[in-house]
Coordinates of C-alpha atoms in Angstrom, one line a residue:
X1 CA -0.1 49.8 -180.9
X2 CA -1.5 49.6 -177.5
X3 CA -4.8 48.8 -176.4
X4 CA -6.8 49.0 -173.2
X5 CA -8.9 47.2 -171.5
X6 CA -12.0 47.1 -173.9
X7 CA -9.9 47.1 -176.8
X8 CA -9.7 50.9 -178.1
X9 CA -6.3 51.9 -179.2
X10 CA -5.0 54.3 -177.4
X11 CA -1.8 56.3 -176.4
X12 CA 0.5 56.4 -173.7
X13 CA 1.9 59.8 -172.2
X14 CA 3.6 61.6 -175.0
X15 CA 6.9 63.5 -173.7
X16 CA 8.6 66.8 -175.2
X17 CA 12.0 65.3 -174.2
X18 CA 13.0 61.5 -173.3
X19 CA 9.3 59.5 -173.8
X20 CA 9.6 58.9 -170.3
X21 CA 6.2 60.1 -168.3
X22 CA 8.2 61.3 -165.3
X23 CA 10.6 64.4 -165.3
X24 CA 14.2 64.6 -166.0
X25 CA 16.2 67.1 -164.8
X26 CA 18.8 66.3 -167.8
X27 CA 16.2 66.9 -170.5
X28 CA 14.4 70.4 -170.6
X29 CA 14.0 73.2 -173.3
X30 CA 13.2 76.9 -173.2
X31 CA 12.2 78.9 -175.8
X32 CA 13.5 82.3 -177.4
X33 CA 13.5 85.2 -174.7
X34 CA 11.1 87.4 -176.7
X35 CA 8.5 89.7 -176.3
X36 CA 6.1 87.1 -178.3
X37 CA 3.7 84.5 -177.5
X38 CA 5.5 81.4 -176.7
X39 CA 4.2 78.1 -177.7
X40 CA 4.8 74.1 -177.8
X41 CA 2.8 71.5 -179.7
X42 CA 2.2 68.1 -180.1
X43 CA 0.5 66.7 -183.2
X44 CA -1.4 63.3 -183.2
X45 CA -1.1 60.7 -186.0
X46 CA -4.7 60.5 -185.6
X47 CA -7.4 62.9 -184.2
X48 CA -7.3 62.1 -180.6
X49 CA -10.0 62.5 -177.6
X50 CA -7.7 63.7 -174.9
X51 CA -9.1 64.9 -171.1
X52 CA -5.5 65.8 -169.5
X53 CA -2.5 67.8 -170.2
X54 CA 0.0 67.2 -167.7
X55 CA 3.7 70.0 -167.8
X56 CA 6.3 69.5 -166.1
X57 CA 8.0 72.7 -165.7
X58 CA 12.2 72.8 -166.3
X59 CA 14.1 73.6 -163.4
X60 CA 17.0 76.2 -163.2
X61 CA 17.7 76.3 -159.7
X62 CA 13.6 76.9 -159.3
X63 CA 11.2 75.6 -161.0
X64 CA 10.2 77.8 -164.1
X65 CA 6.6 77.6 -164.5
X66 CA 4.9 79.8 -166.4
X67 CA 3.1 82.5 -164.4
X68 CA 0.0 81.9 -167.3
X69 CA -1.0 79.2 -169.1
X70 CA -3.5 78.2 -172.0
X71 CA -4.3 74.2 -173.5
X72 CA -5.6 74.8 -177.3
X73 CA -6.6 72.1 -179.1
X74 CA -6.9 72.3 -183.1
X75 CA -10.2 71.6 -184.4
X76 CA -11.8 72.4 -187.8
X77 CA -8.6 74.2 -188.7
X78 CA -8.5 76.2 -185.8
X79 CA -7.0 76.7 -182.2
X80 CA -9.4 76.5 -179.2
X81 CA -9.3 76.8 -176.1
X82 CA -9.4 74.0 -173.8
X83 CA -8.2 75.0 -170.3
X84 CA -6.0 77.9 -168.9
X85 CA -4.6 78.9 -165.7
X86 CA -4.1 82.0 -164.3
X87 CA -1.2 82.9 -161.4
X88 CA 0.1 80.0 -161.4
X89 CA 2.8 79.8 -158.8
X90 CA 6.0 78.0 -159.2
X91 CA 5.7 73.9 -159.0
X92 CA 7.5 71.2 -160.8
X93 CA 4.0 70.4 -162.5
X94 CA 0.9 71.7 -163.8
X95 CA -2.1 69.2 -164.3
X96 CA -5.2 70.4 -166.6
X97 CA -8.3 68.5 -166.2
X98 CA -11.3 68.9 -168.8
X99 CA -14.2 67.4 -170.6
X100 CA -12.9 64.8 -173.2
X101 CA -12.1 66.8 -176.8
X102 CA -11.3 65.0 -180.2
X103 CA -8.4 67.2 -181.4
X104 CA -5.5 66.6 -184.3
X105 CA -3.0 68.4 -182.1
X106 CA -2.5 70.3 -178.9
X107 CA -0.2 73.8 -177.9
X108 CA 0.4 74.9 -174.8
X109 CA 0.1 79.2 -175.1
X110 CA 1.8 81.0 -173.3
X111 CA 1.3 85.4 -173.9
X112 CA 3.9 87.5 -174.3
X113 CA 5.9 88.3 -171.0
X114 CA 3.8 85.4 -169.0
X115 CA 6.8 83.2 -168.8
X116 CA 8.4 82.6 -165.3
X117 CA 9.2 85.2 -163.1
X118 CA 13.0 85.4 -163.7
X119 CA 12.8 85.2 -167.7
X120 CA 9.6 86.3 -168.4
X121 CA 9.7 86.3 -172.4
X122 CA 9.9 82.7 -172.4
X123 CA 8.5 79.3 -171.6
X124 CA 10.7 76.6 -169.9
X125 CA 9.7 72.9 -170.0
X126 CA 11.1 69.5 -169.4
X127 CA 7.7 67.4 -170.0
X128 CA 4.7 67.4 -171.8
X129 CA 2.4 64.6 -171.0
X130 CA -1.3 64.1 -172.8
X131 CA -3.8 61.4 -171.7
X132 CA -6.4 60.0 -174.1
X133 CA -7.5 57.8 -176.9
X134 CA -7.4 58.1 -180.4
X135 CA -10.5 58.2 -182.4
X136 CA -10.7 58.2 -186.3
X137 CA -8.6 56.2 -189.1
X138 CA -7.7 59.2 -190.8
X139 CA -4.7 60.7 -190.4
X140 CA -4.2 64.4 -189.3
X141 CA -3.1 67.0 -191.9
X142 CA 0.1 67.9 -190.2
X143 CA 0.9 70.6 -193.4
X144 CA -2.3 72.4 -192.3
X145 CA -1.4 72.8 -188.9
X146 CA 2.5 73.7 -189.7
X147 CA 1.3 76.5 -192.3
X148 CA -1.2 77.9 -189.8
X149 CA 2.0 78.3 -187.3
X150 CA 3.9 79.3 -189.4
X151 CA 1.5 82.5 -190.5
X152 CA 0.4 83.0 -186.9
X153 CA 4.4 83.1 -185.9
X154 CA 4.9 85.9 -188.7
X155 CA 2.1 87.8 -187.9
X156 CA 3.4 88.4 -184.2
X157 CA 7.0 88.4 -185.1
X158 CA 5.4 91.7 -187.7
X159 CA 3.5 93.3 -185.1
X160 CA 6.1 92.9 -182.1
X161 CA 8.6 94.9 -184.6
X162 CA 6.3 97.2 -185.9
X163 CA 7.3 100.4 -183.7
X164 CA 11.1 99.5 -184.5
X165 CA 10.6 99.1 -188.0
X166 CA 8.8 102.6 -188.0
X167 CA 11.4 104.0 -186.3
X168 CA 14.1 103.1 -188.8
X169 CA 12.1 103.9 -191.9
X170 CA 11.3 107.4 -190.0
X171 CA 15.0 107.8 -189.9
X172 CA 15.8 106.5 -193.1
X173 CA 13.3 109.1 -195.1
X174 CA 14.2 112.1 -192.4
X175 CA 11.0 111.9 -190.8
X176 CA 11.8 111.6 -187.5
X177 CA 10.4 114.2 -185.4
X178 CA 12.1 114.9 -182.3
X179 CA 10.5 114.9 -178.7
X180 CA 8.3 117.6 -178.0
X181 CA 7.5 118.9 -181.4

């Protein structure tokens, strides 16, 4: 546990690879290239009052920040919004700066095709810092957030293959009409 300097527990940068708060080349991921929202999240033990989100973007031969951006926190059983960035041009990092929110967990979203400009279906990072303090005893209902996800996940993988699935059953029960009719 680490406390500052009037006491209040509170949490050190958290990091999506190596718990280091500075950037390593070594250590990056990149999601699925896929016409879907891509996403990564970090859930608190505790609800948390956090003021900064801090990416550091991976780096294949550029840097590949996302082009969009947007901080969600979840609150009352729901994602909001907590910052976003729009054209975001391509540096190591990207700092968002907002008034203080008590959230279980935070996702950074990124839409479908916002990724960098090379591989645009996906999201490429090699840090993920929060700053803050927690808040609260009680501990945050990590199976609520996961189901929510995990429905939200289906939901676009459905509608994304929607027009191929169509096409297929079309095919399948000789429906398919052909161009121009």
């Amino acid at each position: 546990m680490i406390r500052d300097a009037l006491g209040r527990e509170v949490f050190t940068p958290l990091s999506l690879g190596n718990g280091i708060g500075e950037p390593c080349p070594q250590i990056d991921g990149d999601s699925a290239a896929e016409q879907l929202p891509q996403w990564a999240i970090v859930v608190f033990p505790r609800t948390a009052r956090i003021d900064k989100v801090i990416i550091h973007w991976g780096k294949a031969g550029v840097h590949t920040t996302s082009r969009s951006c947007r901080i969600q926190g979840w609150r009352n059983n729901h994602w909001r919004e907590v910052a976003c960035a729009e054209a975001l041009s391509s540096e190591q990092t990207t700092r968002f700066t907002f008034k203080p929110v008590a959230v279980g967990a935070i996702r950074i979203w990124q839409d479908a095709g916002c990724g960098p400009e090379a591989v645009p279906g996906r999201m490429w990072l090699a840090e993920l810092e929060t700053e803050g303090e927690f808040v609260g005893d009680e501990d945050v209902d990590f199976a609520t957030i996961r189901d929510s996800l995990e429905l939200e996940w289906e939901q676009n993988y459905r509608a994304s293959r929607a027009p191929i699935t169509e096409r297929v059953l079309a095919c399948m029960y000789g429906t398919v009409k052909e161009q121009g009719e």
